[in-house]
Coordinates of C-alpha atoms and ligand atoms in Angstrom, one line a residue:
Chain B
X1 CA 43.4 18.6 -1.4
X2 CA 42.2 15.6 0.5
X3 CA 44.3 12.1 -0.6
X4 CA 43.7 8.9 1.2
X5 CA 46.1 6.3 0.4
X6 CA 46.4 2.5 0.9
X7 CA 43.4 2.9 3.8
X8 CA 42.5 0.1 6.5
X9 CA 40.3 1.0 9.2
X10 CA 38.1 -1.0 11.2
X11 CA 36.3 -1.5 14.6
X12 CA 38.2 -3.6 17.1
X13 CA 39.6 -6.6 15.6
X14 CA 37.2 -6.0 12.3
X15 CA 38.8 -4.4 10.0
X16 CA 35.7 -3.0 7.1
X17 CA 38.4 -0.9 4.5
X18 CA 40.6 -2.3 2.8
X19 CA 43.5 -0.5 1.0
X20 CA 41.3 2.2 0.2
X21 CA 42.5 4.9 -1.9
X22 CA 40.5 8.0 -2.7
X23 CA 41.3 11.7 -3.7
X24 CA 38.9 14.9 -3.4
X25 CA 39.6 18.0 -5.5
X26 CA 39.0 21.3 -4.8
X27 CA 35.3 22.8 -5.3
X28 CA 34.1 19.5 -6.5
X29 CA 31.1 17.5 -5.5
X30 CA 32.2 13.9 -4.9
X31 CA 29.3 11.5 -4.6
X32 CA 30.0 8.0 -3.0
X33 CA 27.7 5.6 -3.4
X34 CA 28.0 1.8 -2.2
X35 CA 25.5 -1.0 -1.1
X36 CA 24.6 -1.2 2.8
X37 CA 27.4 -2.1 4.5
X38 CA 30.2 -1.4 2.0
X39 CA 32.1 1.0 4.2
X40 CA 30.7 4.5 3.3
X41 CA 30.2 5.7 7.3
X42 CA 32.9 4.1 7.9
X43 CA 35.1 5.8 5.9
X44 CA 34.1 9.0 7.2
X45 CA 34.4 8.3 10.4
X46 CA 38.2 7.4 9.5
X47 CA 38.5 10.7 7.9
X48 CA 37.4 12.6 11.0
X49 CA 39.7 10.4 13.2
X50 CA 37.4 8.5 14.9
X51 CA 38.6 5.3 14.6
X52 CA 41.9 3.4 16.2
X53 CA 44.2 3.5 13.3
X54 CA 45.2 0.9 11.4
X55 CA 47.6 1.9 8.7
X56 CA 47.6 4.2 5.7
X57 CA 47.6 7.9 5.4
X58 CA 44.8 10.5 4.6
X59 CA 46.4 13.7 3.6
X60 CA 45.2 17.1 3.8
X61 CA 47.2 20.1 2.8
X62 CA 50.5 18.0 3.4
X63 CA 49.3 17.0 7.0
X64 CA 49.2 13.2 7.9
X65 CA 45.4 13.8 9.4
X66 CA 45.4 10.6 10.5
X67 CA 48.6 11.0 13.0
X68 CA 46.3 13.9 14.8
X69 CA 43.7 13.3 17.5
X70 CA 40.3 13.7 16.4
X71 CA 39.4 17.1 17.9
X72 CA 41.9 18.8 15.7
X73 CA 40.6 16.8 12.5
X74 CA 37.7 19.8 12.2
X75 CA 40.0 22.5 13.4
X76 CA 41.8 21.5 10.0
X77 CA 38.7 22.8 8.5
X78 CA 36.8 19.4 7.8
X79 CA 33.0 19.6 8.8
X80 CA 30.9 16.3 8.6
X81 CA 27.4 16.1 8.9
X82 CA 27.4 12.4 9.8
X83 CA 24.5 9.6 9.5
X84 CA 21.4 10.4 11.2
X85 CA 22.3 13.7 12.5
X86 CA 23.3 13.3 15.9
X87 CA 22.5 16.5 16.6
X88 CA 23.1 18.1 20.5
X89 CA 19.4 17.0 20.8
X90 CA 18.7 18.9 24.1
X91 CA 20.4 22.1 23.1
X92 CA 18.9 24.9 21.2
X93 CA 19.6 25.2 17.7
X94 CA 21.6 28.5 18.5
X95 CA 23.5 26.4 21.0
X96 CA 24.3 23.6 18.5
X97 CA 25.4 26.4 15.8
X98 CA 27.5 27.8 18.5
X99 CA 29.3 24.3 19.0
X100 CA 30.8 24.7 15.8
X101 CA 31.4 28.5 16.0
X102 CA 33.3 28.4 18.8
X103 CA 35.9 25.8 17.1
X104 CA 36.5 27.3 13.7
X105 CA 35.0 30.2 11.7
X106 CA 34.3 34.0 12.2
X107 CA 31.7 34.5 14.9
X108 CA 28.6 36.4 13.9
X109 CA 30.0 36.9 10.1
X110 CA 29.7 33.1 10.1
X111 CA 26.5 32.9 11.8
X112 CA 24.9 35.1 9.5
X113 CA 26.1 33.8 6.1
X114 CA 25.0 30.2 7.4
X115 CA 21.3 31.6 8.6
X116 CA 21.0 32.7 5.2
X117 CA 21.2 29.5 3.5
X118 CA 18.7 28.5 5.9
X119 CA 16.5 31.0 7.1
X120 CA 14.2 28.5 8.7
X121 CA 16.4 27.9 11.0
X122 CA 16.7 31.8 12.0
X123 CA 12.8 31.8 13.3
X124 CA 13.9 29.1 15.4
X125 CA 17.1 29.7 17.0
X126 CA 15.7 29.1 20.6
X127 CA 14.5 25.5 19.9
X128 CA 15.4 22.6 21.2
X129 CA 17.1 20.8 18.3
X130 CA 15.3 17.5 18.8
X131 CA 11.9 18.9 18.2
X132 CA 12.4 20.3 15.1
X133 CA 10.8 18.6 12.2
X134 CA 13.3 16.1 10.3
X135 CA 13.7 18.2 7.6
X136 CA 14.7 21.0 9.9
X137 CA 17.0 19.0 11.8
X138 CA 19.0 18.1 8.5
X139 CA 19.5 21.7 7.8
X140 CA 20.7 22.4 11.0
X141 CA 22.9 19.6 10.7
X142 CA 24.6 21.0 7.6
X143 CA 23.9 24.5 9.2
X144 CA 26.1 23.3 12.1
X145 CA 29.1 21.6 10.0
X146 CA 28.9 25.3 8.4
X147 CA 29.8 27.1 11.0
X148 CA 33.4 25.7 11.3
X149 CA 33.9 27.1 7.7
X150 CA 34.6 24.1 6.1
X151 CA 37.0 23.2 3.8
X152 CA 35.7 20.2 2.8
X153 CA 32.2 19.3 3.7
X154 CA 31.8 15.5 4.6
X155 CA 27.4 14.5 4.4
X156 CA 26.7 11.2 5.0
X157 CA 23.5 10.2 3.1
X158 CA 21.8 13.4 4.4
X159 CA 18.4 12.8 1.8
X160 CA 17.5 10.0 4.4
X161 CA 13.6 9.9 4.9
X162 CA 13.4 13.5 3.0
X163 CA 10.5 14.6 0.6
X164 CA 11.7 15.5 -2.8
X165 CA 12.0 19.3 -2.1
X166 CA 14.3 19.2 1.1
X167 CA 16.3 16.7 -1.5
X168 CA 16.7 19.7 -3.9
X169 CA 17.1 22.5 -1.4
X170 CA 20.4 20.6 0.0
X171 CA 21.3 19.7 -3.7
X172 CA 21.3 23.3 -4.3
X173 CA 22.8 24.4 -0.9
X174 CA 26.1 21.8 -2.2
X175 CA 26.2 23.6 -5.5
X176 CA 26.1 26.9 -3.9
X177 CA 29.1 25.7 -1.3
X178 CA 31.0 24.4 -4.3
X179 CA 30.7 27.9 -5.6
X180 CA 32.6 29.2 -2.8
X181 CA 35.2 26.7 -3.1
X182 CA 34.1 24.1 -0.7
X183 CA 35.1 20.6 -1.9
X184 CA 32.3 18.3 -0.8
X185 CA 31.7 14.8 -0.1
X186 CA 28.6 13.0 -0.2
X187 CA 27.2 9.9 0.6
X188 CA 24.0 9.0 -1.8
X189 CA 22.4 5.8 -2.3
X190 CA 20.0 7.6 -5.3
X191 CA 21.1 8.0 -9.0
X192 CA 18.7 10.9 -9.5
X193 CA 20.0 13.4 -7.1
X194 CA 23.4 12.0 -7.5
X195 CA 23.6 12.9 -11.2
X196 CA 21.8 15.7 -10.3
X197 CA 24.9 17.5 -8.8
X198 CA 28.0 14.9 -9.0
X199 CA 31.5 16.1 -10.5
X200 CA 32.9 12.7 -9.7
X201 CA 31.6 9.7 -8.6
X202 CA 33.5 6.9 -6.4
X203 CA 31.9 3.2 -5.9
X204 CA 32.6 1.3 -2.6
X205 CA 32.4 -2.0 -2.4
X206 CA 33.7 -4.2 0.6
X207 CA 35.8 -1.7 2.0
X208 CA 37.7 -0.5 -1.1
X209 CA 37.2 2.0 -3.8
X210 CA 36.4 0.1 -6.7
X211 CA 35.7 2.8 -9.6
X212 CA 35.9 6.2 -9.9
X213 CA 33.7 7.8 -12.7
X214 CA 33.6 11.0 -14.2
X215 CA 29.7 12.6 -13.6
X216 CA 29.5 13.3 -17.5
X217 CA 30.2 9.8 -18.5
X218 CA 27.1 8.3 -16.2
X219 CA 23.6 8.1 -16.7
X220 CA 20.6 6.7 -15.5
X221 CA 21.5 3.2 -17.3
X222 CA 24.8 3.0 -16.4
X223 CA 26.0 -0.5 -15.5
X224 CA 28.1 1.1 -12.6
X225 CA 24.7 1.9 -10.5
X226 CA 23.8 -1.9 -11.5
X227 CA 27.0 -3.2 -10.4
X228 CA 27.9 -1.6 -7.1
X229 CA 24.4 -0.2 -5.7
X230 CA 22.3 -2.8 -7.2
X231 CA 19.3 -0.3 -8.3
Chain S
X1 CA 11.1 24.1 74.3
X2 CA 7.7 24.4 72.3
X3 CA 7.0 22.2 69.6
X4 CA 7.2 25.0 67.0
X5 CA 11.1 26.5 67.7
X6 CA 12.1 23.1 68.2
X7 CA 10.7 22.3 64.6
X8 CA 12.9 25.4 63.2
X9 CA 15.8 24.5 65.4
X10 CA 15.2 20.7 63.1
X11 CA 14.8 22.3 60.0
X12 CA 18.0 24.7 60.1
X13 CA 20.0 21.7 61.1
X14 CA 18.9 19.8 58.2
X15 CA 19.2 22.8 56.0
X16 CA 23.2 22.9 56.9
X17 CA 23.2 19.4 55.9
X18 CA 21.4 19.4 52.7
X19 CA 23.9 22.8 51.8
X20 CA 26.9 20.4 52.1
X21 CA 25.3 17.8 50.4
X22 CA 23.9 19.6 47.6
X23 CA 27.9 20.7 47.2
X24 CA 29.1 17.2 47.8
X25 CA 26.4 15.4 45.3
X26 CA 26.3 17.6 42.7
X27 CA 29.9 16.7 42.2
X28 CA 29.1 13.0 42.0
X29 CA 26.0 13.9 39.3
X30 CA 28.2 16.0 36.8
X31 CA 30.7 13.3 36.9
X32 CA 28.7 10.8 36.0
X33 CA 26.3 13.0 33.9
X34 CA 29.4 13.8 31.7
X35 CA 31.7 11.1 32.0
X36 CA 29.5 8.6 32.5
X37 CA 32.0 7.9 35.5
X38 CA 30.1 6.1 39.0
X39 CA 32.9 7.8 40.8
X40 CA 33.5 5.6 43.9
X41 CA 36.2 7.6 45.2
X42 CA 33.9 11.2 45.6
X43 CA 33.9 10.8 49.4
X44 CA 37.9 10.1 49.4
X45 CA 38.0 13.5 47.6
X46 CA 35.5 15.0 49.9
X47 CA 38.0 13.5 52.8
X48 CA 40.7 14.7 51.4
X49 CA 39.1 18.1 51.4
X50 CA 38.7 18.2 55.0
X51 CA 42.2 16.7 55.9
X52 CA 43.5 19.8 53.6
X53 CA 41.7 21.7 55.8
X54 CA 43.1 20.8 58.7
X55 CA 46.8 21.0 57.1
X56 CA 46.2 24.5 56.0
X57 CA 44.4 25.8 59.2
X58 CA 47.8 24.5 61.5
X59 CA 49.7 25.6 59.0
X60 CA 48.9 29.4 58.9
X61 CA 47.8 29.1 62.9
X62 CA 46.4 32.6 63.9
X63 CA 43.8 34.3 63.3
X64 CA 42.1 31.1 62.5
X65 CA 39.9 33.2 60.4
X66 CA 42.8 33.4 57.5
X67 CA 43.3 30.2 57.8
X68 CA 40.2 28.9 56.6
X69 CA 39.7 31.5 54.1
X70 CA 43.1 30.4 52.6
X71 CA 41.7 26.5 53.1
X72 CA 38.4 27.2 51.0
X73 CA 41.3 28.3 48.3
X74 CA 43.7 25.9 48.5
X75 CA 41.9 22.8 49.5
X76 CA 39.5 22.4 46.2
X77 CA 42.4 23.2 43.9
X78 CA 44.5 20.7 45.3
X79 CA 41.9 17.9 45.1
X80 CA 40.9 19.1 42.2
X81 CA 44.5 18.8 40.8
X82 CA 44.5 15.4 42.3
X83 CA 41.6 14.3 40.5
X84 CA 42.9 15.6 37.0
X85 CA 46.0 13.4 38.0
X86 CA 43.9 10.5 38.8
X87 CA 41.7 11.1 35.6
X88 CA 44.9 11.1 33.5
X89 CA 47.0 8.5 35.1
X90 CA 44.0 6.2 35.9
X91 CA 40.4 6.6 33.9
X92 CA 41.9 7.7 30.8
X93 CA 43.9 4.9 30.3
X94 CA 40.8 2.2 30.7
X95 CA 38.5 4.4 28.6
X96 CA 36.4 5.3 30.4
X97 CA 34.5 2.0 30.4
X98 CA 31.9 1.9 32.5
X99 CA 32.6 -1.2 34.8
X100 CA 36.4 -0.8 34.8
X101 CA 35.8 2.5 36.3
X102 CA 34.4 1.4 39.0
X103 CA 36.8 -1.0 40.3
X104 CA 40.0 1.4 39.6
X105 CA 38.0 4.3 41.7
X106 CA 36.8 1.9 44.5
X107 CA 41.2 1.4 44.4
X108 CA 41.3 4.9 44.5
X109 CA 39.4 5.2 47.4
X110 CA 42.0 3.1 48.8
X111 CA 45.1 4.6 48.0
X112 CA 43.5 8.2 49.2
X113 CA 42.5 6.9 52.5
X114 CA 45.6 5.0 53.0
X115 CA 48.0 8.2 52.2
X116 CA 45.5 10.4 55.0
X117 CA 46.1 7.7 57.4
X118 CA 50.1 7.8 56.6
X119 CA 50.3 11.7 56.7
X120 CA 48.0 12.5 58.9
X121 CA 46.9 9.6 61.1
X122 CA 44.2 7.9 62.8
X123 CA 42.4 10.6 64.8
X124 CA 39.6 12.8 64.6
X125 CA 41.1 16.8 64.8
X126 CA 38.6 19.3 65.0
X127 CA 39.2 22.9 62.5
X128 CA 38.2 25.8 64.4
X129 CA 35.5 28.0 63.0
X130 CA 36.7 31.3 61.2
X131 CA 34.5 33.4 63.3
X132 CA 32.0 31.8 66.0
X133 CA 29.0 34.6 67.2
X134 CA 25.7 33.4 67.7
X135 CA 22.6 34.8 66.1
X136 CA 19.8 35.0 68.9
X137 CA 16.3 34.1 67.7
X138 CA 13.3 35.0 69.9
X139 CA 13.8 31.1 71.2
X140 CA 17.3 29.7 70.7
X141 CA 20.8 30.9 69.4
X142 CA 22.2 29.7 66.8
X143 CA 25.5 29.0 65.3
X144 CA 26.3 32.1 63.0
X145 CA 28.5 29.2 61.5
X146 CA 26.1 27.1 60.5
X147 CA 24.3 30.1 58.7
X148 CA 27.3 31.2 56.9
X149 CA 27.5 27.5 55.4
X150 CA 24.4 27.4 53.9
X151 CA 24.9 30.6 52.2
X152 CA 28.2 30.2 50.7
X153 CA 26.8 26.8 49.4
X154 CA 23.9 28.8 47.8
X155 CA 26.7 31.0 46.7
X156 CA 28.8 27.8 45.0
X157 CA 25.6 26.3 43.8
X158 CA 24.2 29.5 41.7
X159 CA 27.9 29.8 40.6
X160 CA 27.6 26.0 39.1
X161 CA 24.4 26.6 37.8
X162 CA 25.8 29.9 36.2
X163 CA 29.1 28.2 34.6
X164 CA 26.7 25.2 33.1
X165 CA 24.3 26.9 31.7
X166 CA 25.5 30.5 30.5
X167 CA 29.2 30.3 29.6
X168 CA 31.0 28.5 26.6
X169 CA 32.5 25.8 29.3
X170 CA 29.1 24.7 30.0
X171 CA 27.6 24.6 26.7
X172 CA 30.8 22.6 25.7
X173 CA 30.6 20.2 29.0
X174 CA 26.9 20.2 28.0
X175 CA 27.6 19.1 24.4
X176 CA 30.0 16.2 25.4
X177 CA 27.5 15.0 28.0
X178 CA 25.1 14.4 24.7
X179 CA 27.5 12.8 22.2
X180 CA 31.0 12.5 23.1
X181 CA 31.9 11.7 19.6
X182 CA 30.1 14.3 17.7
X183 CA 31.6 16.8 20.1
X184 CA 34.5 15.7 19.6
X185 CA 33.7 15.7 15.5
X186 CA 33.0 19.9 16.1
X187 CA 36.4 20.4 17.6
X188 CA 35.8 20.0 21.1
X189 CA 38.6 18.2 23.2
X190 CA 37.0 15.8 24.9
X191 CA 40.2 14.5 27.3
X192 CA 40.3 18.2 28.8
X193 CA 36.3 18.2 29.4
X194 CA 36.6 15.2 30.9
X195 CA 39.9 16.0 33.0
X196 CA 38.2 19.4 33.8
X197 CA 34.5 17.8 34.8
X198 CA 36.4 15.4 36.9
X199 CA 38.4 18.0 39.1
X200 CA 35.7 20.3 38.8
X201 CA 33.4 16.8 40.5
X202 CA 36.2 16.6 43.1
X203 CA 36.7 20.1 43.6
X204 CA 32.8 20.4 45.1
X205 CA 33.4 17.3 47.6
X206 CA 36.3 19.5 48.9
X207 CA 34.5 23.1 49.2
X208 CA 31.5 21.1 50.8
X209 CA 34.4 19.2 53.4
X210 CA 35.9 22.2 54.0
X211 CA 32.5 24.2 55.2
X212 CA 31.7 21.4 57.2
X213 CA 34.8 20.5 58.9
X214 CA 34.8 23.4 61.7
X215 CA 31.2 21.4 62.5
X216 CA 32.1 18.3 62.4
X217 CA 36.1 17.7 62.4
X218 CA 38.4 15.8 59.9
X219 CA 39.0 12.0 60.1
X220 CA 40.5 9.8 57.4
X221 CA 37.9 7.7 57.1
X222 CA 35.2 10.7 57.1
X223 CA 34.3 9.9 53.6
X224 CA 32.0 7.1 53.5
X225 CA 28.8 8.9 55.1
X226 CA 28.9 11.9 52.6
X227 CA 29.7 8.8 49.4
X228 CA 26.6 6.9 50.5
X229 CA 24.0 10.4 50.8
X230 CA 25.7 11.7 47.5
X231 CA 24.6 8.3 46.1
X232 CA 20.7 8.4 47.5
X233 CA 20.5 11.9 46.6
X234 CA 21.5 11.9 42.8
X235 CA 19.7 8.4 42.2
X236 CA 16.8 10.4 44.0
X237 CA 16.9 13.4 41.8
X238 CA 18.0 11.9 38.3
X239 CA 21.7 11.3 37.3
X240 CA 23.3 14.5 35.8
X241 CA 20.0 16.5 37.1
X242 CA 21.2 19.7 38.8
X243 CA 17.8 20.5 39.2
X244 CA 17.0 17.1 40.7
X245 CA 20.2 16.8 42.8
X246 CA 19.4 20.3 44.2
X247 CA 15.9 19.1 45.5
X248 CA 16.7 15.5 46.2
X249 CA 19.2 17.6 48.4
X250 CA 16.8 19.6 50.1
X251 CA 14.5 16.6 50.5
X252 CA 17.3 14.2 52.2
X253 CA 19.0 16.9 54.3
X254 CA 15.7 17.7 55.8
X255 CA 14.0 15.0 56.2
X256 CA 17.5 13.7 58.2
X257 CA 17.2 17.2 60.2
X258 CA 14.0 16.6 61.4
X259 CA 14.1 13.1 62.0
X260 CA 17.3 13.0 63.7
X261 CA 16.1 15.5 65.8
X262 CA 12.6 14.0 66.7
X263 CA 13.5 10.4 66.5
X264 CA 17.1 9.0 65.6
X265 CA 19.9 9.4 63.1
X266 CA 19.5 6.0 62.4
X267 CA 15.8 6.1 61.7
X268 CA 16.7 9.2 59.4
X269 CA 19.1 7.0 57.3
X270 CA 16.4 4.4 57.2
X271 CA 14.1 6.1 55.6
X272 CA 16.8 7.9 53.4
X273 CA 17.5 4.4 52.2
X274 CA 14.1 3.3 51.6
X275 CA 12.8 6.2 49.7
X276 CA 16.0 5.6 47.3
X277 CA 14.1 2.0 47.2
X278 CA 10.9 3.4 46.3
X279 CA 12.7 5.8 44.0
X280 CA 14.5 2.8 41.9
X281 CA 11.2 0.4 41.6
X282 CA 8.6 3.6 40.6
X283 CA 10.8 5.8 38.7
X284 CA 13.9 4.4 37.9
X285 CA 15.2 7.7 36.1
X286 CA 14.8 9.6 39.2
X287 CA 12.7 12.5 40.1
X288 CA 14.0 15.2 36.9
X289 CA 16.5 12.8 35.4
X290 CA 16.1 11.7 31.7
X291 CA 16.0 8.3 30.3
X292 CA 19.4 7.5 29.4
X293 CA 19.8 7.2 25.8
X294 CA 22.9 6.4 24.7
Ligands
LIG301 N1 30.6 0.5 15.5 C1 30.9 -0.6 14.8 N2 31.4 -1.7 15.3 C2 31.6 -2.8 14.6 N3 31.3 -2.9 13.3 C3 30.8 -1.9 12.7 C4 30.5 -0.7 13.4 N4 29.9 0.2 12.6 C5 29.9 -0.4 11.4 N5 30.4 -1.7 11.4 C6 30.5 -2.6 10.3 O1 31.2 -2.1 9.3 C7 30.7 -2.4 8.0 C8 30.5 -1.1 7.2 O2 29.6 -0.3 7.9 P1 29.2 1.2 7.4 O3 28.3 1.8 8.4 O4 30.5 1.9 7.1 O5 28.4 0.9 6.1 P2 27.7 1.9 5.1 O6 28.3 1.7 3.7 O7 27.7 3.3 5.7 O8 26.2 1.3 5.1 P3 24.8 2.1 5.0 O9 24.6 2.4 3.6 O10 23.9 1.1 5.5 O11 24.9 3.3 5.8 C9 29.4 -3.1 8.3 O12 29.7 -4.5 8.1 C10 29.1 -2.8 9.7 O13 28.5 -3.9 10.3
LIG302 MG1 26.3 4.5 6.3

């Protein structure tokens, strides 16, 4: 549903991807993992329009996403819960939902499926976002990419500086959007929860997709993790 | 007169002053609070306003009362839709880089004040007053003008405050002011906020010219006064503070009431300047502003 073909993208004169070329299915979980630096953000941020563009085409649905400017990238149904956060820090977690309900998605029917998956967040609608706890704050950030109804679900490396059990509950949370038929991508640097819930697997390294594995045929040992993430 | 009156008589002057420049700065703050814009050319836009004025008021000739009312109208759209122009043709273009801005509004400034002075010319034409009654204290009268000003820039003011903080406009203008990028990223077109904060930024300068022309008439250089007072008050108060611009408002309009009135208007901008001194070396963030993080 999502095909990125022959990819360069950069900063300024630097250009980080290379002839990247990627697909995502439907309802799958695709895991990238890379070493610091490979390209992974970067790569993202491409996807969501946010960089000049260099040449290349990522399709979605038969529409050139990369001809569009980048507000209409999540109007297209793409919700990215980027590095760090960067949540709306001084607005109330209600406020920061409503960013993304306002764009995309069905109002309160929205609202309501989203609060479920995280019903901490519903004790705490009138907080200001940036003094939740960092857990809290990474729901919220998938909470908010939620509420555009996404059609693919970008996370980049959203198990940063998370105990074990907020690891799991957004592992589940993935399975339980692949369920409905979101197609999600996710940055991880970890095998463990990576195996944990990966259909696919793609390896970045310097700015190009250098091997895309099938979940089943990994395992802890494999040399891929050796080769490309160095664990 | 006694000490006392004279006092009130001080403080209602500097309460008409701080009204207009609560208006006036304000539209400097949210431009820069936003945009991230040091908008050079606010008092051009403020000028602009008052010139308007003055076209709109001949224009529709009697009762002078219609006239104006049709000026508070006309005169902020039209610099507002100015400023949208200039934000397309001009600010867009460079980025919105920080420096670069600067420069290409200081040429704005320019350009503005070199079109008045083609179209309209090089003297000082008053605007009557819609009405003009006087509302007799126990000790003085005083200008039922000058009372109507302050409240319709309460009026303005609670609307701003209203639109920023309880509609969908605000929370998105609010949301771009945090992370341009990540609004962007939820769907939020960033070149309309930004077109629409900077007309909105003009469109104050004008409502404030316009209440203040019928007091203090409309000149093509008029601007520079109001640019340098919007600049002492939001550095006072905290960039992007309405809060703070509000009461560094109130603070610098009477202070300059009272000490033009006891002292000298020169004194007044003295001390003005020095608190915005004093203001810079203690608390560099201003009075409610925020540490810039960004
Ligand atoms: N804003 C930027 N301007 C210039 N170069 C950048 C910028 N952001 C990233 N880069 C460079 O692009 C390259 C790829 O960075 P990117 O953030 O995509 O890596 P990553 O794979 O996400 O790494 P990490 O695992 O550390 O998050 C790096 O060399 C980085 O220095
Ligand atoms: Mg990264």
């Amino acid at each position: 549903m999502l095909k990125i073909s022959d990819l360069c993208a950069g900063y300024g004169g630097a250009q980080v991807l290379h002839d990247l070329n990627l697909d995502v299915r439907p309802a799958e979980i695709l895991c990238v993992m890379g070493r610091n630096g490979a390209g992974k953000t970067t790569l993202l941020r491409a996807i969501m329009g946010q960089l000049a563009r260099q040449s290349g085409h990522i399709i979605l649905d038969g529409t050139d996403i990369q001809t569009l400017p980048a507000h209409q990238v999540p109007r297209l149904g793409i919700g990215y819960v980027p590095q760090g956060r960067r949540l709306f820090g001084e607005l109330t977690v209600a406020e920061n939902m409503e960013i993304g309900l306002q764009t995309r998605g069905r109002g309160a029917v929205t609202r309501d499926r989203v609060l479920q998956l995280f019903p901490r967040l519903r004790d705490r609608l009138g907080q200001i976002s940036q003094t939740l706890s960092g857990g809290e704050q990474q729901m919220l950030a998938i909470a908010r990419a939620l509420c555009l109804e996404p059609k693919i679900l970008l996370l980049d490396e959203p198990s940063e500086g998370l105990q074990p059990s907020m690891i799991r509950l957004i592992g589940d949370t993935v399975r339980a959007l692949r369920q409905t038929g979101v197609a999600i991508v996710l940055v991880e640097q970890r095998v463990a929860p990576v195996l944990a819930v990966a259909d696919r697997v793609a390896f970045i390294e310097r700015g190009t997709c250098a091997e895309i594995c099938d979940a089943t045929d990994l395992n802890t040992n494999a040399p891929q993790f050796q080769r490309y993430v160095g664990v | 007169m006694a000490f006392g009156p004279f006092l009130l008589l001080a403080l209602m002057e500097g309460l008409v002053t701080a009204a207009v420049l609560a208006l006036t700065a304000l539209g400097l703050s949210l431009v820069f609070g936003v945009m991230r814009v040091v908008n050079v050319a606010h008092g051009a836009f403020f000028m602009l306003g008052a010139v308007g004025a003055w076209f709109v008021t001949e224009w529709v000739g009697n009762p002078p009362a219609l006239g104006f009312a049709l000026a508070l109208v006309i005169c902020p759209l039209a610099v507002g839709a100015i400023a949208a122009l200039a934000n397309g043709l001009v600010l867009k273009r460079l980025n919105y880089d920080p420096e670069a801005t600067i420069v290409a509004t200081i040429g704005l400034l320019y350009i503005f004040q070199q079109m008045a002075l083609t179209l309209y010319g090089p003297d000082a034409r008053p605007v009557p007053a819609p009405f003009s009654f006087r509302v007799q204290l126990p000790w003085f009268g005083y200008s039922g003008y000058k009372l109507a000003v302050i409240g319709a820039a309460a009026v303005v003011l609670a609307g701003v405050w209203l639109v920023l903080n309880r509609s969908k406009i605000g929370l998105v203008m609010r949301a771009t002011q945090i992370d341009r990028e990540m609004a962007q990223a939820f769907g939020i077109n960033v070149d309309r906020v930004y077109a629409g904060v900077f007309a909105m930024g003009a469109g104050l300068a004008a409502v404030a010219a316009v209440l203040i022309v019928p007091i203090q008439q409309a000149h093509y250089l008029m601007g520079g006064d109001p640019l340098l007072l919007s600049f002492i008050v939001v550095i006072i108060g905290g960039l992007g503070s309405l809060r703070g611009t509000l009461v560094a408002a109130l603070l610098i309009g009477l202070s300059d009431g009272v000490i033009s009135v006891f002292f000298s208007p020169t004194l007044a901008k003295i001390i003005a300047t020095l608190l915005v001194a004093l203001v810079l070396v203690f608390r560099p963030q201003g009075l409610f502003g925020r540490q810039v993080t960004r």
